[in-house]
Coordinates of C-alpha atoms and ligand atoms in Angstrom, one line a residue:
M1 CA 62.6 59.9 134.2
S2 CA 60.8 63.2 134.3
E3 CA 58.9 65.2 131.5
K4 CA 57.0 68.4 131.4
A5 CA 53.4 68.5 131.8
G6 CA 50.9 71.3 131.7
K7 CA 51.4 75.0 132.3
V8 CA 50.2 77.2 135.1
T9 CA 46.7 78.5 135.0
M10 CA 45.0 80.8 137.6
E11 CA 42.6 78.1 138.5
K12 CA 45.6 75.6 139.4
L13 CA 47.3 78.2 141.4
V14 CA 44.5 79.3 143.5
S15 CA 43.6 75.8 144.3
L16 CA 47.2 74.8 145.4
C17 CA 47.6 78.2 147.2
Q18 CA 44.7 77.3 149.1
R19 CA 45.5 73.6 149.6
R20 CA 49.1 74.2 150.6
G21 CA 48.4 77.1 153.1
F22 CA 49.8 80.1 150.9
V23 CA 46.5 82.2 150.4
F24 CA 43.0 81.8 151.5
P25 CA 39.9 84.1 150.7
S26 CA 39.4 86.5 153.6
S27 CA 36.5 85.8 156.1
D28 CA 36.3 82.4 154.2
I29 CA 33.7 80.6 156.7
Y30 CA 31.4 83.8 156.0
G31 CA 31.6 83.3 152.4
G32 CA 34.7 85.5 152.0
L33 CA 34.8 89.4 151.0
S34 CA 35.5 90.4 147.6
G35 CA 38.8 91.8 146.8
C36 CA 40.4 90.8 150.3
W37 CA 42.8 87.6 151.0
D38 CA 44.4 86.3 153.8
Y39 CA 48.0 84.7 153.8
G40 CA 48.4 81.5 155.4
P41 CA 51.4 79.8 157.2
A42 CA 53.3 79.2 153.9
G43 CA 52.0 82.4 152.3
I44 CA 53.2 84.8 154.8
E45 CA 56.8 83.5 154.7
L46 CA 56.9 83.9 151.2
K47 CA 55.3 87.7 151.3
R48 CA 57.8 88.4 154.2
N49 CA 60.7 87.2 152.1
V50 CA 59.7 89.3 149.3
K51 CA 59.5 92.5 151.6
E52 CA 62.9 91.5 153.0
A53 CA 64.6 91.1 149.7
W54 CA 63.3 94.5 148.4
W55 CA 64.4 96.3 151.7
R56 CA 67.7 94.7 151.3
S57 CA 68.4 95.8 147.8
I58 CA 66.6 99.2 148.4
V59 CA 67.7 100.3 151.8
Q60 CA 70.1 97.9 153.6
E61 CA 72.8 97.7 150.7
R62 CA 72.5 101.3 149.7
D63 CA 74.0 104.5 151.2
D64 CA 71.5 106.9 149.7
V65 CA 67.9 105.5 150.9
V66 CA 66.7 105.4 154.4
G67 CA 63.2 103.8 155.4
I68 CA 60.1 105.3 157.0
D69 CA 56.9 103.8 158.6
S70 CA 54.2 106.4 158.3
S71 CA 50.5 106.2 159.7
I72 CA 47.8 104.8 157.3
L73 CA 45.3 107.4 158.7
M74 CA 46.7 111.0 157.8
N75 CA 45.3 114.6 158.0
P76 CA 42.6 114.5 155.2
R77 CA 44.2 117.8 153.8
V78 CA 47.0 115.5 152.6
W79 CA 44.6 113.8 149.9
E80 CA 43.3 117.5 149.0
A81 CA 46.7 118.5 148.2
S82 CA 47.7 115.2 146.3
G83 CA 44.7 115.8 144.1
H84 CA 43.1 112.2 145.5
V85 CA 40.0 113.8 146.8
A86 CA 39.1 115.5 143.4
G87 CA 40.7 113.1 140.8
F88 CA 41.6 109.6 142.2
S89 CA 38.6 108.1 140.7
D90 CA 37.5 105.5 137.7
P91 CA 34.4 105.7 135.4
L92 CA 31.7 103.3 136.7
V93 CA 28.8 102.1 134.8
E94 CA 25.9 100.0 136.2
C95 CA 23.7 97.5 134.3
K96 CA 20.1 98.5 134.2
N97 CA 19.1 94.9 134.4
C98 CA 21.3 93.0 136.6
H99 CA 22.8 95.8 138.5
L100 CA 26.4 94.6 138.3
R101 CA 28.9 97.6 138.2
W102 CA 31.7 97.8 136.0
R103 CA 34.8 99.9 135.0
A104 CA 33.9 101.7 131.8
D105 CA 37.2 102.0 130.8
Q106 CA 38.0 98.2 130.8
L107 CA 34.6 97.3 128.8
T108 CA 35.3 96.6 124.9
E109 CA 31.6 96.8 124.4
N110 CA 28.6 99.1 125.5
K111 CA 26.6 96.4 127.2
C112 CA 26.8 94.6 130.4
P113 CA 29.4 91.7 130.1
A114 CA 27.3 89.4 132.4
C115 CA 24.0 89.8 131.1
G116 CA 24.2 91.9 127.9
G117 CA 22.0 94.6 129.5
E118 CA 21.9 98.4 128.9
L119 CA 24.2 100.4 130.9
T120 CA 23.9 103.7 132.9
E121 CA 26.3 106.4 131.7
P122 CA 29.8 106.5 133.4
R123 CA 30.0 108.5 136.5
Q124 CA 33.4 109.2 138.5
F125 CA 33.6 107.0 141.4
N126 CA 36.3 107.8 144.1
L127 CA 38.4 105.0 145.0
M128 CA 39.2 106.0 148.5
F129 CA 37.8 104.3 151.5
K130 CA 36.3 106.9 154.0
T131 CA 36.0 106.3 157.9
F132 CA 35.6 108.9 160.8
I133 CA 37.8 109.8 163.6
G134 CA 36.4 110.0 166.8
P135 CA 32.7 109.1 167.9
V136 CA 30.8 111.2 165.4
E137 CA 30.1 110.2 162.2
E138 CA 30.0 113.8 160.3
A139 CA 31.7 115.2 157.3
A140 CA 34.3 117.3 159.7
A141 CA 35.6 113.9 161.0
T142 CA 36.1 112.3 157.6
V143 CA 39.3 110.5 157.2
Y144 CA 40.7 108.3 154.5
L145 CA 42.5 104.9 154.2
R146 CA 45.4 105.8 152.2
P147 CA 45.2 104.6 148.7
E148 CA 49.0 104.6 148.3
T149 CA 52.1 104.8 150.8
A150 CA 53.7 107.5 148.8
Q151 CA 52.0 110.4 150.5
G152 CA 53.4 109.5 154.0
I153 CA 56.8 110.0 152.4
F154 CA 56.5 113.5 150.9
V155 CA 54.7 115.0 153.9
N156 CA 57.9 113.6 155.9
F157 CA 60.5 115.0 153.5
M158 CA 61.6 118.0 155.5
N159 CA 61.8 115.6 159.0
I160 CA 64.0 113.5 156.8
V161 CA 66.1 116.0 155.7
N162 CA 66.5 117.7 159.0
T163 CA 67.3 114.5 160.6
S164 CA 69.2 112.0 158.6
R165 CA 71.7 114.2 157.2
K166 CA 71.0 113.0 153.8
R167 CA 71.8 115.2 150.8
L168 CA 70.6 115.0 147.3
P169 CA 70.1 112.5 145.3
F170 CA 68.7 110.3 148.1
G171 CA 65.6 108.2 148.3
V172 CA 62.9 107.4 151.2
A173 CA 61.3 104.0 151.2
Q174 CA 58.1 102.5 152.7
I175 CA 56.6 99.1 152.8
G176 CA 52.7 99.1 153.9
K177 CA 49.1 98.4 153.3
S178 CA 47.1 100.7 151.2
F179 CA 43.3 100.5 150.3
R180 CA 41.4 101.2 146.9
N181 CA 37.7 100.7 146.8
E182 CA 38.4 99.1 143.2
I183 CA 35.1 98.9 141.1
T184 CA 36.3 95.4 139.7
T185 CA 38.6 93.2 141.5
G186 CA 39.9 89.8 140.4
N187 CA 42.7 87.8 139.0
F188 CA 43.4 86.4 142.6
I189 CA 45.6 88.9 144.7
F190 CA 46.4 90.8 141.3
R191 CA 44.0 93.4 142.0
S192 CA 42.5 93.6 145.5
R193 CA 40.9 96.3 147.9
E194 CA 43.5 95.8 150.5
F195 CA 47.1 95.5 149.5
E196 CA 50.6 96.1 150.2
Q197 CA 52.9 98.4 148.2
M198 CA 56.6 98.7 148.3
E199 CA 57.6 102.2 147.3
M200 CA 60.5 104.5 147.1
E201 CA 60.6 108.2 146.7
F202 CA 64.0 109.3 145.1
F203 CA 64.9 113.2 145.4
V204 CA 66.9 114.4 142.7
K205 CA 68.3 117.7 141.4
P206 CA 66.1 119.1 138.6
G207 CA 67.9 118.4 135.4
T208 CA 69.2 114.9 136.5
D209 CA 65.8 113.4 136.6
G210 CA 66.1 111.7 133.3
Q211 CA 69.1 109.7 133.9
W212 CA 67.9 108.8 137.5
L213 CA 64.8 107.5 135.8
D214 CA 66.7 105.3 133.3
Y215 CA 68.7 104.1 136.2
W216 CA 65.8 103.0 138.6
V217 CA 63.9 101.3 135.6
Q218 CA 67.1 99.2 135.0
E219 CA 67.8 98.5 138.8
R220 CA 64.1 97.5 139.4
F221 CA 64.0 95.1 136.4
N222 CA 66.9 93.4 137.6
W223 CA 65.7 92.9 140.9
Y224 CA 63.0 90.6 139.7
V225 CA 65.4 88.8 137.4
K226 CA 67.8 88.2 140.6
L227 CA 65.0 86.8 142.2
G228 CA 64.8 84.1 139.7
I229 CA 61.8 85.6 137.8
K230 CA 62.5 84.3 133.8
K231 CA 63.5 87.4 131.7
E232 CA 61.2 86.4 128.9
N233 CA 58.4 86.7 131.3
L234 CA 59.3 90.3 132.0
R235 CA 59.2 93.4 129.9
R236 CA 59.4 97.2 130.2
R237 CA 56.7 99.3 128.7
E238 CA 56.9 103.1 128.5
H239 CA 53.9 105.2 129.0
G240 CA 52.7 107.0 125.9
Q241 CA 52.1 110.7 126.0
E242 CA 48.1 110.2 126.5
E243 CA 48.8 107.7 129.3
L244 CA 50.8 109.9 131.6
A245 CA 49.5 111.7 134.7
H246 CA 49.5 115.5 134.0
Y247 CA 52.3 115.9 136.3
A248 CA 54.5 113.1 134.9
R249 CA 57.5 113.8 132.8
G250 CA 57.9 109.9 132.0
C251 CA 56.8 106.6 133.1
F252 CA 57.7 103.0 132.8
D253 CA 55.8 99.8 133.8
I254 CA 57.5 96.6 134.6
E255 CA 55.0 94.0 133.2
Y256 CA 54.8 90.3 133.9
L257 CA 53.4 87.8 131.7
F258 CA 50.7 86.9 134.0
P259 CA 48.3 83.8 132.9
M260 CA 45.7 86.5 132.0
G261 CA 48.4 88.2 129.7
W262 CA 50.9 91.0 130.4
S263 CA 50.0 93.1 133.2
E264 CA 51.6 95.7 135.3
L265 CA 54.1 94.3 138.3
E266 CA 55.2 97.7 138.8
G267 CA 55.3 101.6 137.7
I268 CA 58.5 104.0 137.8
A269 CA 57.4 107.4 137.1
N270 CA 59.0 110.8 137.1
R271 CA 56.9 113.1 139.3
C272 CA 58.9 116.2 138.8
D273 CA 58.3 118.4 142.0
F274 CA 54.5 118.1 141.4
D275 CA 53.8 116.5 145.1
L276 CA 56.2 118.5 147.0
K277 CA 54.8 121.7 145.3
Q278 CA 51.3 120.9 146.2
H279 CA 52.1 119.9 149.8
M280 CA 54.2 123.2 150.2
T281 CA 51.2 125.3 148.9
H282 CA 48.6 123.6 150.8
S283 CA 50.4 123.5 154.0
G284 CA 52.2 126.8 154.0
K285 CA 55.2 125.1 155.1
S286 CA 58.3 125.4 152.8
L287 CA 59.6 122.2 151.5
E288 CA 62.7 123.6 149.5
Y289 CA 65.7 121.9 149.8
Y290 CA 69.0 124.1 150.3
D291 CA 71.7 122.9 148.3
D292 CA 75.1 123.6 149.9
E293 CA 76.9 123.3 146.9
T294 CA 75.3 125.8 144.5
K295 CA 73.8 127.7 147.5
E296 CA 70.4 127.5 146.1
H297 CA 66.8 126.5 147.3
Y298 CA 64.9 124.7 145.0
L299 CA 62.2 121.9 145.0
P300 CA 63.8 118.7 144.3
Y301 CA 62.3 116.3 141.4
I302 CA 61.0 112.8 142.5
I303 CA 61.7 109.3 140.7
E304 CA 59.2 106.9 142.1
P305 CA 59.5 103.1 141.7
S306 CA 56.3 101.8 143.2
A307 CA 55.7 98.1 143.3
G308 CA 53.1 95.8 144.7
V309 CA 53.9 93.3 147.4
D310 CA 50.8 91.1 146.2
R311 CA 51.5 91.3 142.4
S312 CA 55.2 90.6 143.1
V313 CA 54.1 87.5 145.3
L314 CA 51.8 86.4 142.5
A315 CA 54.5 86.7 139.4
I316 CA 56.7 84.7 141.7
L317 CA 54.1 82.0 142.3
C318 CA 53.3 82.1 138.6
D319 CA 56.9 81.9 137.5
A320 CA 57.9 78.9 140.1
Y321 CA 55.1 76.8 139.3
D322 CA 55.8 73.5 137.5
E323 CA 54.4 70.3 136.7
E324 CA 56.1 67.3 135.4
T325 CA 55.6 63.6 135.0
V326 CA 57.8 61.6 137.1
N327 CA 57.6 57.9 136.9
D328 CA 53.9 58.2 135.5
E329 CA 53.0 60.4 138.6
L330 CA 52.5 64.1 138.4
R331 CA 54.8 66.2 140.3
V332 CA 53.8 69.8 140.9
V333 CA 56.6 72.0 142.3
F334 CA 57.5 75.4 143.1
H335 CA 61.0 76.3 141.9
F336 CA 61.3 79.1 144.3
H337 CA 64.7 81.0 144.6
P338 CA 66.1 79.9 147.7
D339 CA 65.8 83.6 149.4
L340 CA 62.2 83.4 148.7
A341 CA 61.3 79.8 149.6
P342 CA 58.9 79.8 152.5
V343 CA 60.6 76.8 154.1
K344 CA 64.4 76.2 153.3
V345 CA 64.9 72.7 154.7
A346 CA 62.5 70.0 155.8
V347 CA 64.0 67.0 158.1
L348 CA 62.3 64.1 157.3
P349 CA 62.6 61.0 159.4
L350 CA 62.1 57.6 157.6
S351 CA 60.1 56.2 160.5
R352 CA 59.0 57.5 163.8
K353 CA 60.7 54.8 165.6
E354 CA 62.0 56.4 168.8
N355 CA 65.7 56.1 168.3
L356 CA 65.4 57.6 164.6
A357 CA 62.9 60.2 165.7
A358 CA 65.5 61.3 168.5
L359 CA 68.4 61.7 165.9
A360 CA 65.9 63.4 163.5
K361 CA 64.6 65.8 166.3
D362 CA 68.2 66.6 167.2
V363 CA 69.2 67.5 163.5
Y364 CA 66.2 69.6 163.4
G365 CA 67.1 71.5 166.4
A366 CA 70.5 72.2 165.1
L367 CA 69.5 73.5 162.0
R368 CA 66.4 75.6 162.9
P369 CA 68.6 78.5 164.4
C370 CA 70.1 79.0 160.7
F371 CA 67.2 78.2 158.3
A372 CA 63.5 78.2 158.1
T373 CA 63.2 74.5 158.7
Q374 CA 60.4 72.2 159.1
Y375 CA 60.0 68.7 160.6
D376 CA 57.6 66.1 158.9
D377 CA 57.3 62.6 160.0
T378 CA 53.8 61.8 158.6
Q379 CA 52.9 59.7 155.5
A380 CA 55.4 57.8 153.3
I381 CA 58.5 59.3 152.3
G382 CA 57.5 59.9 148.7
R383 CA 54.3 61.8 149.8
R384 CA 56.6 63.8 152.0
Y385 CA 58.7 64.7 149.2
R386 CA 55.7 65.8 147.1
R387 CA 54.4 68.0 150.0
Q388 CA 57.8 69.9 150.1
D389 CA 57.9 70.1 146.6
E390 CA 54.6 72.0 146.5
L391 CA 55.6 74.2 149.2
G392 CA 58.8 74.6 147.0
T393 CA 61.3 73.7 150.0
P394 CA 64.7 73.5 148.3
Y395 CA 66.3 70.9 150.5
C396 CA 64.9 67.8 152.4
V397 CA 67.2 66.1 154.9
T398 CA 66.5 62.3 155.3
I399 CA 67.4 60.5 158.3
D400 CA 67.2 56.7 157.8
F401 CA 68.2 53.6 159.8
A402 CA 71.5 53.8 158.4
S403 CA 72.1 57.3 159.7
L404 CA 72.1 55.5 163.3
E405 CA 75.0 53.6 162.3
D406 CA 77.1 56.0 160.1
N407 CA 76.0 59.4 161.5
M408 CA 75.0 60.4 158.0
A409 CA 72.0 62.0 156.1
T410 CA 70.8 62.3 153.1
I411 CA 70.2 65.6 151.3
R412 CA 67.6 65.7 148.4
E413 CA 67.4 68.6 146.0
R414 CA 64.2 69.7 144.8
D415 CA 64.9 70.8 141.3
S416 CA 67.0 67.8 140.2
M417 CA 65.8 65.4 142.9
N418 CA 69.2 64.3 143.1
Q419 CA 70.6 63.2 146.4
I420 CA 73.9 63.3 148.2
R421 CA 74.7 61.6 151.5
V422 CA 76.7 63.8 154.1
P423 CA 78.0 63.6 157.7
I424 CA 75.5 65.0 160.0
P425 CA 78.0 67.3 161.5
A426 CA 78.5 68.9 158.1
L427 CA 74.9 69.4 157.5
K428 CA 74.5 73.0 158.4
D429 CA 77.5 74.1 156.2
T430 CA 76.6 72.1 153.1
L431 CA 72.8 73.4 153.5
L432 CA 74.4 76.8 153.7
A433 CA 76.5 76.6 150.7
K434 CA 73.9 74.8 148.7
L435 CA 71.2 77.6 149.4
A436 CA 74.0 80.1 148.2
G437 CA 73.9 78.5 145.1
E438 CA 76.5 75.8 145.3
D439 CA 76.3 72.8 143.0
L440 CA 74.9 69.8 144.8
F441 CA 77.7 67.5 143.8
I442 CA 80.3 69.5 145.4
L443 CA 80.5 67.3 148.5
P444 CA 81.7 67.9 151.6
E445 CA 84.7 65.6 153.3
G446 CA 83.0 62.2 153.9
G447 CA 80.3 62.9 151.6
K448 CA 79.1 60.9 148.7
I449 CA 76.7 61.0 145.8
W450 CA 73.5 59.2 146.7
K451 CA 71.1 59.3 143.6
Q452 CA 71.3 60.7 140.4
E453 CA 68.2 61.3 138.6
K454 CA 69.1 63.2 135.3
Ligands
LIG501 N1 52.3 105.9 144.4 C1 52.1 105.4 142.9 C2 51.0 104.3 142.8 O1 50.5 104.2 143.8 P1 50.0 102.8 141.2 O2 50.5 102.4 139.8 O3 48.6 103.3 141.2 O4 51.0 103.7 141.4 C3 51.6 101.1 142.3 O5 50.3 101.6 142.3 C4 51.6 99.7 142.3 O6 50.8 99.2 143.4 C5 51.1 98.8 141.2 O7 52.1 98.5 140.1 C6 50.6 97.4 141.6 O8 51.7 96.5 141.7 C7 50.1 97.7 143.3 N2 48.7 98.0 143.1 C8 48.0 99.1 142.8 N3 46.9 98.9 142.9 C9 46.6 97.7 143.4 C10 45.6 96.8 143.7 N4 44.2 97.2 143.5 N5 45.7 95.4 144.3 C11 47.0 95.0 144.4 N6 48.1 95.8 143.8 C12 47.9 96.8 143.3

């Protein structure tokens, strides 16, 4: 009945994301703003689900990690200590002919990729956005929009040690916006100027850092697999010696096979004691940890898994996208993991007739408190199934005229398009079980197989 059609391209994805309310260009009616994106009604649910899945696995399900939400604007001395003021820059070149700007280290030839014009000599361009505190725009009032969330964790290290009673090894996690004035943005939400990060700083005793780095690389890789990303589209890549930041002892990227090729999804770095040492020197405050067991004072080493929310969303969209031909028609579907799907269940009355609508609304009302549920009564049922497929909704519940007689409803599974018919009072528990991974054809009492596609 169905066969595979084309594969995902960035063009198809951008267009579907706009059509189904996942992602829009920022300030669209004014022509957009380069490197900035807005998440629509479907996109925000997907993004929230990604962040919740991360928080659940990193904080909620562990005893050794706590959370924090630090401010975006910080004392500018933080960025001097961290090295961002002096060194957070990319080499910029400008075309002498068309004046487009490029990142010199991303060019394969020494000429403008747009017009072939001659380029200026590279100069270092700092990626931090500047703004001003208070009414006077002067150097003394300069502050920066944070380019990473990590520094908010380092500067709170002692606050957390003193208040959370955590002993090494332990971690501090944060999800939040970061800003970088990237010279070139692109590939949709892959590289933008305003984006979100999910970062965790794991503080360990020096000497145990190597094993913790390996541990976190494995943990983080498994997280993506657990969320349904195909293993063959993921890989670990160890940084070569020449690629490592001067303070890092080791670093791995988890890469995803995006439509434009293998690219970084997340970095996991062994940052040694660089950050705490820098902040201790610049602030004059001791950030040393007292080890009750060995009776020593020392600076912990830090293992940092640092992931991009938007890049995770992009990888999930790419991986879940599918096209197939069903009965000579193209079906586009997102096979999202149920935990990530923006809508879990759609309630579809076969017609808008009053008595049918009343029953469907009752069902909708009963399911809403349990799942993200959508009610859709517009257009033919086939069109509505296709719409839900494009949103990646795992299950559709159809209420038809027979439902008025037998008090049963049809559940249609997104991936197989198979259908079962179950008593309405059993809907909630049946859907809960299916969303948790139970086979569709395991039926509740009184249920029956309704349609078997494959
Ligand atoms: N604290 C370490 C740090 O920020 P990074 O490799 O610069 O390391 C970590 O960033 C992650 O943040 C990246 O793997 C990526 O997922 C995301 N990220 C970085 N810059 C980004 C950008 N301009 N747009 C979208 N995501 C970005």
